[in-house]
Tab-separated table of C-alpha atoms in Angstrom:
chain	number	residue	atom	x	y	z
A	272	ARG	CA	-4.300	-5.609	-1.965
A	273	LYS	CA	-5.303	-4.216	0.944
A	274	MET	CA	-5.174	-0.072	1.745
A	275	THR	CA	-7.379	2.589	2.888
A	276	SER	CA	-8.081	5.827	1.768
A	277	PHE	CA	-10.206	9.181	1.404
A	278	SER	CA	-13.474	7.482	2.200
A	279	SER	CA	-14.372	9.826	-1.165
A	280	ILE	CA	-12.461	7.330	-3.575
A	281	LYS	CA	-13.521	4.294	-1.684
A	282	SER	CA	-16.167	2.583	-3.967
A	283	ASP	CA	-13.264	3.423	-6.482
A	284	LEU	CA	-10.515	1.209	-5.194
A	285	LYS	CA	-12.757	-1.334	-4.430
A	286	ASN	CA	-14.309	-1.271	-8.025
A	287	ALA	CA	-9.991	-1.826	-8.463
A	288	GLY	CA	-10.161	-4.778	-6.316
A	289	VAL	CA	-8.272	-3.218	-3.530
A	290	GLU	CA	-10.155	-5.028	0.229
A	291	TRP	CA	-10.554	-1.204	1.512
A	292	VAL	CA	-10.630	-1.290	5.099
A	293	ASP	CA	-10.857	2.097	7.273
A	294	GLN	CA	-7.673	2.226	9.104
A	295	GLU	CA	-5.593	4.780	10.632
A	296	VAL	CA	-2.681	3.338	8.361
A	297	VAL	CA	-2.458	-0.185	5.738
A	298	VAL	CA	0.419	-1.611	4.824
A	299	ASP	CA	0.921	-4.194	2.385
A	300	GLN	CA	3.339	-5.610	0.913
A	301	GLY	CA	5.745	-2.616	1.913
A	302	LEU	CA	2.607	-0.595	-0.134
A	303	VAL	CA	1.383	2.006	2.776
A	304	THR	CA	-1.921	3.656	2.038
A	305	SER	CA	-2.858	6.181	5.436
A	306	ARG	CA	-7.034	7.903	4.915
A	307	THR	CA	-6.521	11.902	6.117
A	308	PRO	CA	-3.950	14.791	7.132
A	309	GLU	CA	-4.485	13.778	10.340
A	310	ASP	CA	-3.380	10.777	9.686
A	311	LEU	CA	0.541	12.061	8.607
A	312	PRO	CA	1.628	11.551	12.315
A	313	ALA	CA	1.707	7.466	11.928
A	314	PHE	CA	2.099	7.063	8.284
A	315	ASN	CA	5.205	8.774	9.375
A	316	LYS	CA	5.916	6.977	11.293
A	317	LYS	CA	5.333	3.773	9.217
A	318	MET	CA	6.766	5.025	6.287
A	319	ILE	CA	10.552	4.626	8.541
A	320	GLU	CA	9.597	1.869	9.777
A	321	GLU	CA	8.820	0.291	6.223
A	322	PHE	CA	11.641	1.505	4.542
A	323	ALA	CA	14.265	0.707	6.887
A	324	GLU	CA	12.654	-3.150	6.913
A	325	GLY	CA	13.832	-2.562	2.929
A	326	SER	CA	12.434	-5.053	0.467
A	327	HIS	CA	9.350	-6.881	1.169
A	328	ASP	CA	8.379	-8.675	-2.311
A	329	ARG	CA	11.078	-11.052	-3.708
A	330	SER	CA	8.522	-12.490	-6.055
A	331	ARG	CA	8.196	-9.975	-8.309
A	332	VAL	CA	11.791	-9.872	-9.078
A	333	ARG	CA	12.278	-12.883	-12.029
A	334	LYS	CA	15.306	-14.518	-12.088
A	335	ASN	CA	16.973	-12.318	-14.645
A	336	ASN	CA	16.561	-9.953	-11.875
A	337	ASP	CA	14.396	-7.967	-13.619
A	338	LEU	CA	11.174	-6.453	-11.801
A	339	ALA	CA	7.858	-8.380	-12.758
A	340	GLU	CA	4.416	-6.357	-14.379
A	341	PRO	CA	3.507	-3.969	-12.315
A	342	LEU	CA	0.976	-3.904	-9.879
A	343	THR	CA	-2.581	-2.439	-11.495
A	344	LEU	CA	-5.552	-1.102	-10.540
A	345	HIS	CA	-8.356	-0.575	-13.140
């Protein structure tokens, strides 16, 4: 997954397999992340857009409509 965050947890996320980027807002398969409180206006705008779009990843739903295994960050 691609994400952003406070720089203080950048290495933790990278160690968990995340592609960390230094951007105001990042969206990956409907997961919206931002860096700091200063990014909240952009984060809120993107969240509203994502809610309006609806579900992104139908591949995570099995044929019998059970959710597939959740993504785990180590």
